[in-house]
Amino acid sequence: MELSNITKRYGKLTVLADVSIVFGPGKIYGIMGENGAGKSTLFRCMTGLEPYEGAVSQEPGSLIGYLSDTPYFYPMVTGREFVDFSLRARGLTVGNEAIEELNRQFRLPLQKYPSQYSMGMKKRLMLFILMLQHNDIYILDEPFNGLDLSGCILLKKWMLQMKAEGKLLVLSSHIISSLTDVCDEIYYLHRGRIARTFKTESTTEIEAEITRIQSL
């Protein structure tokens, strides 16, 4: 996936300004930034949910799986019904045995309504669906938010598996160590622009550089 001069404005406010990044397959990329830096807006532009200036291109026929930082669920639809709906939307049929096998790791009460779930359980449900789909690109907005320790371990294991299968993953997080644990490259978004790219730096080095940039 290639982003070319992505610019997003809301009236006179410029949220993203000429953001250009090339994401390669079989890699995990991180996006960092303060609240309001434009991370979620960038992800919505990448998925086509927001109009923007510039261009986003990817291999023809590539399927994108998107995890929003604030997932929406239809009222009066159980977790299992939402799983089935999400799979049918992609033209997929997954047997009960495969769903039950995966849920032994997730421990989701699929017979209940998502409105009865905790924030962590809602996040688990969306990740559960993404793992059942056959996407080529995964865009994950704050995937670690709300997850407990076992959920974070499960998520990291799955992301590394997707990377090994040649998938592209792009995620955001306010927890730097969550990104340094899995990402090949990390981009720091500041004032609507990519201010810095990190590759092999440690968490401590990244924190120091971010503090320097913010002081300018």
PDB file of C-alpha atoms in Angstrom:
ATOM      1  CA  MET A   1       0.000   0.000   0.000  1.00  0.00           C
ATOM      2  CA  GLU A   2       1.314   3.446  -0.927  1.00  0.00           C
ATOM      3  CA  LEU A   3       0.142   6.776   0.471  1.00  0.00           C
ATOM      4  CA  SER A   4       0.947   9.737  -1.748  1.00  0.00           C
ATOM      5  CA  ASN A   5       0.581  13.273  -0.359  1.00  0.00           C
ATOM      6  CA  ILE A   6      -2.448  12.486   1.792  1.00  0.00           C
ATOM      7  CA  THR A   7      -3.995  15.737   2.964  1.00  0.00           C
ATOM      8  CA  LYS A   8      -7.168  16.046   5.001  1.00  0.00           C
ATOM      9  CA  ARG A   9      -8.891  19.285   5.924  1.00  0.00           C
ATOM     10  CA  TYR A  10     -11.935  20.056   7.999  1.00  0.00           C
ATOM     11  CA  GLY A  11     -12.791  23.565   6.884  1.00  0.00           C
ATOM     12  CA  LYS A  12      -9.723  25.697   7.602  1.00  0.00           C
ATOM     13  CA  LEU A  13      -8.201  23.068   9.896  1.00  0.00           C
ATOM     14  CA  THR A  14      -5.569  20.847   8.241  1.00  0.00           C
ATOM     15  CA  VAL A  15      -5.415  17.524  10.094  1.00  0.00           C
ATOM     16  CA  LEU A  16      -3.060  15.733   7.656  1.00  0.00           C
ATOM     17  CA  ALA A  17      -0.558  17.482   5.409  1.00  0.00           C
ATOM     18  CA  ASP A  18       1.165  15.678   2.537  1.00  0.00           C
ATOM     19  CA  VAL A  19       1.610  12.344   4.293  1.00  0.00           C
ATOM     20  CA  SER A  20       3.507   9.914   2.045  1.00  0.00           C
ATOM     21  CA  ILE A  21       4.454   6.377   3.130  1.00  0.00           C
ATOM     22  CA  VAL A  22       5.140   3.119   1.299  1.00  0.00           C
ATOM     23  CA  PHE A  23       4.023   0.025   3.244  1.00  0.00           C
ATOM     24  CA  GLY A  24       5.464  -3.290   2.089  1.00  0.00           C
ATOM     25  CA  PRO A  25       3.928  -6.774   2.416  1.00  0.00           C
ATOM     26  CA  GLY A  26       5.056  -9.108   5.183  1.00  0.00           C
ATOM     27  CA  LYS A  27       5.762  -6.232   7.549  1.00  0.00           C
ATOM     28  CA  ILE A  28       4.215  -4.545  10.562  1.00  0.00           C
ATOM     29  CA  TYR A  29       4.164  -0.750  10.745  1.00  0.00           C
ATOM     30  CA  GLY A  30       3.325   1.458  13.711  1.00  0.00           C
ATOM     31  CA  ILE A  31       1.825   4.944  13.768  1.00  0.00           C
ATOM     32  CA  MET A  32       2.371   7.064  16.890  1.00  0.00           C
ATOM     33  CA  GLY A  33       1.175  10.533  17.777  1.00  0.00           C
ATOM     34  CA  GLU A  34      -0.492  12.626  20.417  1.00  0.00           C
ATOM     35  CA  ASN A  35      -4.274  12.747  20.771  1.00  0.00           C
ATOM     36  CA  GLY A  36      -5.583  14.713  17.812  1.00  0.00           C
ATOM     37  CA  ALA A  37      -2.432  14.139  15.758  1.00  0.00           C
ATOM     38  CA  GLY A  38      -4.496  12.586  12.941  1.00  0.00           C
ATOM     39  CA  LYS A  39      -3.850   8.848  13.409  1.00  0.00           C
ATOM     40  CA  SER A  40      -7.494   7.758  13.232  1.00  0.00           C
ATOM     41  CA  THR A  41      -8.169  10.192  10.415  1.00  0.00           C
ATOM     42  CA  LEU A  42      -5.245   8.743   8.474  1.00  0.00           C
ATOM     43  CA  PHE A  43      -6.599   5.214   8.962  1.00  0.00           C
ATOM     44  CA  ARG A  44     -10.063   6.260   7.769  1.00  0.00           C
ATOM     45  CA  CYS A  45      -8.492   7.794   4.668  1.00  0.00           C
ATOM     46  CA  MET A  46      -6.539   4.580   4.042  1.00  0.00           C
ATOM     47  CA  THR A  47      -9.742   2.532   4.225  1.00  0.00           C
ATOM     48  CA  GLY A  48     -11.761   4.910   2.064  1.00  0.00           C
ATOM     49  CA  LEU A  49     -14.069   5.949   4.897  1.00  0.00           C
ATOM     50  CA  GLU A  50     -13.003   9.610   4.638  1.00  0.00           C
ATOM     51  CA  PRO A  51     -12.597  11.755   1.512  1.00  0.00           C
ATOM     52  CA  TYR A  52      -9.101  13.219   1.164  1.00  0.00           C
ATOM     53  CA  GLU A  53      -6.637  14.844  -1.185  1.00  0.00           C
ATOM     54  CA  GLY A  54      -3.785  12.743  -2.544  1.00  0.00           C
ATOM     55  CA  ALA A  55      -3.829   9.056  -3.392  1.00  0.00           C
ATOM     56  CA  VAL A  56      -3.897   5.653  -1.700  1.00  0.00           C
ATOM     57  CA  SER A  57      -2.979   2.658  -3.855  1.00  0.00           C
ATOM     58  CA  GLN A  58      -2.617  -1.046  -3.224  1.00  0.00           C
ATOM     59  CA  GLU A  59      -2.481  -4.288  -5.176  1.00  0.00           C
ATOM     60  CA  PRO A  60      -5.712  -4.758  -7.177  1.00  0.00           C
ATOM     61  CA  GLY A  61      -8.141  -7.006  -5.355  1.00  0.00           C
ATOM     62  CA  SER A  62      -6.474  -6.600  -1.955  1.00  0.00           C
ATOM     63  CA  LEU A  63      -8.900  -6.972   0.942  1.00  0.00           C
ATOM     64  CA  ILE A  64      -8.584  -4.608   3.899  1.00  0.00           C
ATOM     65  CA  GLY A  65      -9.563  -5.517   7.448  1.00  0.00           C
ATOM     66  CA  TYR A  66     -10.139  -2.459   9.641  1.00  0.00           C
ATOM     67  CA  LEU A  67     -10.361  -2.260  13.423  1.00  0.00           C
ATOM     68  CA  SER A  68     -11.792   1.063  14.563  1.00  0.00           C
ATOM     69  CA  ASP A  69     -10.774   2.543  17.897  1.00  0.00           C
ATOM     70  CA  THR A  70     -14.500   2.857  18.661  1.00  0.00           C
ATOM     71  CA  PRO A  71     -16.163  -0.231  17.109  1.00  0.00           C
ATOM     72  CA  TYR A  72     -19.882  -0.015  16.361  1.00  0.00           C
ATOM     73  CA  PHE A  73     -22.300  -2.889  16.869  1.00  0.00           C
ATOM     74  CA  TYR A  74     -25.870  -3.179  15.681  1.00  0.00           C
ATOM     75  CA  PRO A  75     -28.392  -3.214  18.537  1.00  0.00           C
ATOM     76  CA  MET A  76     -30.292  -6.440  19.256  1.00  0.00           C
ATOM     77  CA  VAL A  77     -27.738  -8.505  17.328  1.00  0.00           C
ATOM     78  CA  THR A  78     -25.840 -11.117  19.303  1.00  0.00           C
ATOM     79  CA  GLY A  79     -22.095 -11.550  19.102  1.00  0.00           C
ATOM     80  CA  ARG A  80     -22.515 -14.713  17.032  1.00  0.00           C
ATOM     81  CA  GLU A  81     -24.983 -13.042  14.674  1.00  0.00           C
ATOM     82  CA  PHE A  82     -22.526 -10.182  14.212  1.00  0.00           C
ATOM     83  CA  VAL A  83     -19.753 -12.668  13.417  1.00  0.00           C
ATOM     84  CA  ASP A  84     -21.945 -14.371  10.799  1.00  0.00           C
ATOM     85  CA  PHE A  85     -22.971 -11.014   9.303  1.00  0.00           C
ATOM     86  CA  SER A  86     -19.356  -9.842   9.038  1.00  0.00           C
ATOM     87  CA  LEU A  87     -18.289 -13.061   7.332  1.00  0.00           C
ATOM     88  CA  ARG A  88     -21.186 -13.014   4.868  1.00  0.00           C
ATOM     89  CA  ALA A  89     -20.261  -9.419   3.968  1.00  0.00           C
ATOM     90  CA  ARG A  90     -16.993 -10.854   2.646  1.00  0.00           C
ATOM     91  CA  GLY A  91     -18.660 -13.811   0.992  1.00  0.00           C
ATOM     92  CA  LEU A  92     -17.111 -16.209   3.515  1.00  0.00           C
ATOM     93  CA  THR A  93     -18.534 -19.314   5.100  1.00  0.00           C
ATOM     94  CA  VAL A  94     -16.834 -20.533   8.275  1.00  0.00           C
ATOM     95  CA  GLY A  95     -18.029 -23.700   9.967  1.00  0.00           C
ATOM     96  CA  ASN A  96     -19.232 -23.844  13.555  1.00  0.00           C
ATOM     97  CA  GLU A  97     -16.285 -26.037  14.518  1.00  0.00           C
ATOM     98  CA  ALA A  98     -13.720 -23.460  13.356  1.00  0.00           C
ATOM     99  CA  ILE A  99     -15.558 -20.647  15.149  1.00  0.00           C
ATOM    100  CA  GLU A 100     -15.816 -22.646  18.370  1.00  0.00           C
ATOM    101  CA  GLU A 101     -12.158 -23.653  18.174  1.00  0.00           C
ATOM    102  CA  LEU A 102     -11.020 -20.035  17.867  1.00  0.00           C
ATOM    103  CA  ASN A 103     -13.378 -18.965  20.626  1.00  0.00           C
ATOM    104  CA  ARG A 104     -11.689 -21.356  23.027  1.00  0.00           C
ATOM    105  CA  GLN A 105      -8.858 -18.808  22.969  1.00  0.00           C
ATOM    106  CA  PHE A 106     -11.083 -15.706  23.013  1.00  0.00           C
ATOM    107  CA  ARG A 107     -13.695 -16.898  25.549  1.00  0.00           C
ATOM    108  CA  LEU A 108     -16.396 -14.630  24.108  1.00  0.00           C
ATOM    109  CA  PRO A 109     -20.043 -14.959  25.227  1.00  0.00           C
ATOM    110  CA  LEU A 110     -21.248 -15.005  21.617  1.00  0.00           C
ATOM    111  CA  GLN A 111     -24.841 -15.698  22.648  1.00  0.00           C
ATOM    112  CA  LYS A 112     -25.044 -12.287  24.348  1.00  0.00           C
ATOM    113  CA  TYR A 113     -25.454  -8.819  22.840  1.00  0.00           C
ATOM    114  CA  PRO A 114     -22.213  -6.816  22.439  1.00  0.00           C
ATOM    115  CA  SER A 115     -23.885  -4.020  24.432  1.00  0.00           C
ATOM    116  CA  GLN A 116     -23.453  -6.356  27.417  1.00  0.00           C
ATOM    117  CA  TYR A 117     -19.713  -6.719  26.732  1.00  0.00           C
ATOM    118  CA  SER A 118     -16.948  -4.809  28.454  1.00  0.00           C
ATOM    119  CA  MET A 119     -14.730  -2.588  26.278  1.00  0.00           C
ATOM    120  CA  GLY A 120     -12.092  -5.320  26.242  1.00  0.00           C
ATOM    121  CA  MET A 121     -14.640  -7.931  25.139  1.00  0.00           C
ATOM    122  CA  LYS A 122     -15.869  -5.650  22.337  1.00  0.00           C
ATOM    123  CA  LYS A 123     -12.280  -5.296  21.142  1.00  0.00           C
ATOM    124  CA  ARG A 124     -11.848  -9.078  21.333  1.00  0.00           C
ATOM    125  CA  LEU A 125     -14.994  -9.583  19.228  1.00  0.00           C
ATOM    126  CA  MET A 126     -13.714  -7.332  16.445  1.00  0.00           C
ATOM    127  CA  LEU A 127     -10.302  -9.030  16.488  1.00  0.00           C
ATOM    128  CA  PHE A 128     -12.079 -12.400  16.463  1.00  0.00           C
ATOM    129  CA  ILE A 129     -13.849 -11.417  13.242  1.00  0.00           C
ATOM    130  CA  LEU A 130     -10.657 -10.130  11.619  1.00  0.00           C
ATOM    131  CA  MET A 131      -8.920 -13.416  12.386  1.00  0.00           C
ATOM    132  CA  LEU A 132     -11.707 -15.335  10.648  1.00  0.00           C
ATOM    133  CA  GLN A 133     -11.573 -13.167   7.526  1.00  0.00           C
ATOM    134  CA  HIS A 134      -8.984 -13.604   4.788  1.00  0.00           C
ATOM    135  CA  ASN A 135      -7.617 -10.073   4.446  1.00  0.00           C
ATOM    136  CA  ASP A 136      -4.418  -8.973   2.772  1.00  0.00           C
ATOM    137  CA  ILE A 137      -4.065  -5.724   4.722  1.00  0.00           C
ATOM    138  CA  TYR A 138      -4.957  -5.104   8.362  1.00  0.00           C
ATOM    139  CA  ILE A 139      -5.353  -1.565   9.703  1.00  0.00           C
ATOM    140  CA  LEU A 140      -5.692  -1.616  13.484  1.00  0.00           C
ATOM    141  CA  ASP A 141      -6.511   1.571  15.389  1.00  0.00           C
ATOM    142  CA  GLU A 142      -5.389   1.222  19.031  1.00  0.00           C
ATOM    143  CA  PRO A 143      -5.829  -2.584  19.041  1.00  0.00           C
ATOM    144  CA  PHE A 144      -4.294  -3.000  22.515  1.00  0.00           C
ATOM    145  CA  ASN A 145      -6.690  -0.571  24.207  1.00  0.00           C
ATOM    146  CA  GLY A 146      -8.937  -2.379  26.670  1.00  0.00           C
ATOM    147  CA  LEU A 147      -7.303  -5.780  26.226  1.00  0.00           C
ATOM    148  CA  ASP A 148      -6.135  -7.714  29.259  1.00  0.00           C
ATOM    149  CA  LEU A 149      -2.760  -9.457  29.417  1.00  0.00           C
ATOM    150  CA  SER A 150      -3.940 -12.647  27.706  1.00  0.00           C
ATOM    151  CA  GLY A 151      -5.639 -10.603  24.993  1.00  0.00           C
ATOM    152  CA  CYS A 152      -2.443  -8.638  24.298  1.00  0.00           C
ATOM    153  CA  ILE A 153      -0.434 -11.858  24.081  1.00  0.00           C
ATOM    154  CA  LEU A 154      -2.977 -13.377  21.690  1.00  0.00           C
ATOM    155  CA  LEU A 155      -2.988 -10.238  19.539  1.00  0.00           C
ATOM    156  CA  LYS A 156       0.807 -10.071  19.259  1.00  0.00           C
ATOM    157  CA  LYS A 157       1.016 -13.764  18.384  1.00  0.00           C
ATOM    158  CA  TRP A 158      -1.597 -13.346  15.650  1.00  0.00           C
ATOM    159  CA  MET A 159       0.079 -10.247  14.192  1.00  0.00           C
ATOM    160  CA  LEU A 160       3.426 -12.022  13.920  1.00  0.00           C
ATOM    161  CA  GLN A 161       1.669 -14.970  12.270  1.00  0.00           C
ATOM    162  CA  MET A 162       0.048 -12.640   9.714  1.00  0.00           C
ATOM    163  CA  LYS A 163       3.431 -11.059   9.040  1.00  0.00           C
ATOM    164  CA  ALA A 164       4.945 -14.512   8.434  1.00  0.00           C
ATOM    165  CA  GLU A 165       2.149 -15.176   5.925  1.00  0.00           C
ATOM    166  CA  GLY A 166       3.094 -12.054   3.963  1.00  0.00           C
ATOM    167  CA  LYS A 167       0.252  -9.845   5.154  1.00  0.00           C
ATOM    168  CA  LEU A 168       0.611  -6.100   5.733  1.00  0.00           C
ATOM    169  CA  LEU A 169      -0.318  -4.728   9.155  1.00  0.00           C
ATOM    170  CA  VAL A 170      -0.516  -1.072  10.191  1.00  0.00           C
ATOM    171  CA  LEU A 171      -1.408  -0.245  13.786  1.00  0.00           C
ATOM    172  CA  SER A 172      -1.446   2.669  16.168  1.00  0.00           C
ATOM    173  CA  SER A 173      -0.802   2.727  19.885  1.00  0.00           C
ATOM    174  CA  HIS A 174       0.052   5.171  22.665  1.00  0.00           C
ATOM    175  CA  ILE A 175       2.131   2.421  24.284  1.00  0.00           C
ATOM    176  CA  ILE A 176       5.541   2.631  22.622  1.00  0.00           C
ATOM    177  CA  SER A 177       6.676  -0.796  23.842  1.00  0.00           C
ATOM    178  CA  SER A 178       3.639  -2.401  22.175  1.00  0.00           C
ATOM    179  CA  LEU A 179       4.915  -1.075  18.863  1.00  0.00           C
ATOM    180  CA  THR A 180       8.620  -1.764  19.364  1.00  0.00           C
ATOM    181  CA  ASP A 181       7.787  -5.381  20.258  1.00  0.00           C
ATOM    182  CA  VAL A 182       6.275  -6.155  16.840  1.00  0.00           C
ATOM    183  CA  CYS A 183       6.877  -3.343  14.325  1.00  0.00           C
ATOM    184  CA  ASP A 184       9.495  -3.197  11.588  1.00  0.00           C
ATOM    185  CA  GLU A 185       9.085   0.570  11.279  1.00  0.00           C
ATOM    186  CA  ILE A 186       7.316   3.179  13.392  1.00  0.00           C
ATOM    187  CA  TYR A 187       6.183   6.577  12.120  1.00  0.00           C
ATOM    188  CA  TYR A 188       5.683   9.513  14.459  1.00  0.00           C
ATOM    189  CA  LEU A 189       2.834  11.761  13.322  1.00  0.00           C
ATOM    190  CA  HIS A 190       3.187  15.319  14.613  1.00  0.00           C
ATOM    191  CA  ARG A 191       1.096  18.310  13.592  1.00  0.00           C
ATOM    192  CA  GLY A 192      -0.319  16.383  10.654  1.00  0.00           C
ATOM    193  CA  ARG A 193       3.031  15.339   9.210  1.00  0.00           C
ATOM    194  CA  ILE A 194       5.432  12.421   9.562  1.00  0.00           C
ATOM    195  CA  ALA A 195       8.042  13.981  11.831  1.00  0.00           C
ATOM    196  CA  ARG A 196      10.266  10.932  12.322  1.00  0.00           C
ATOM    197  CA  THR A 197      10.663   7.296  11.287  1.00  0.00           C
ATOM    198  CA  PHE A 198      12.046   4.745  13.760  1.00  0.00           C
ATOM    199  CA  LYS A 199      13.397   1.305  12.826  1.00  0.00           C
ATOM    200  CA  THR A 200      15.790  -0.233  15.351  1.00  0.00           C
ATOM    201  CA  GLU A 201      15.629   2.368  18.115  1.00  0.00           C
ATOM    202  CA  SER A 202      14.800   1.264  21.652  1.00  0.00           C
ATOM    203  CA  THR A 203      11.754   2.467  23.568  1.00  0.00           C
ATOM    204  CA  THR A 204      13.979   4.810  25.591  1.00  0.00           C
ATOM    205  CA  GLU A 205      15.530   6.314  22.462  1.00  0.00           C
ATOM    206  CA  ILE A 206      12.117   6.834  20.866  1.00  0.00           C
ATOM    207  CA  GLU A 207      10.770   8.524  24.000  1.00  0.00           C
ATOM    208  CA  ALA A 208      13.757  10.888  24.064  1.00  0.00           C
ATOM    209  CA  GLU A 209      13.352  11.787  20.385  1.00  0.00           C
ATOM    210  CA  ILE A 210       9.619  12.416  20.755  1.00  0.00           C
ATOM    211  CA  THR A 211      10.292  14.701  23.723  1.00  0.00           C
ATOM    212  CA  ARG A 212      12.821  16.622  21.598  1.00  0.00           C
ATOM    213  CA  ILE A 213      10.397  17.007  18.685  1.00  0.00           C
ATOM    214  CA  GLN A 214       7.596  18.200  20.950  1.00  0.00           C
ATOM    215  CA  SER A 215       9.880  20.846  22.443  1.00  0.00           C
ATOM    216  CA  LEU A 216      10.613  22.465  19.066  1.00  0.00           C
TER     217      LEU A 216
END
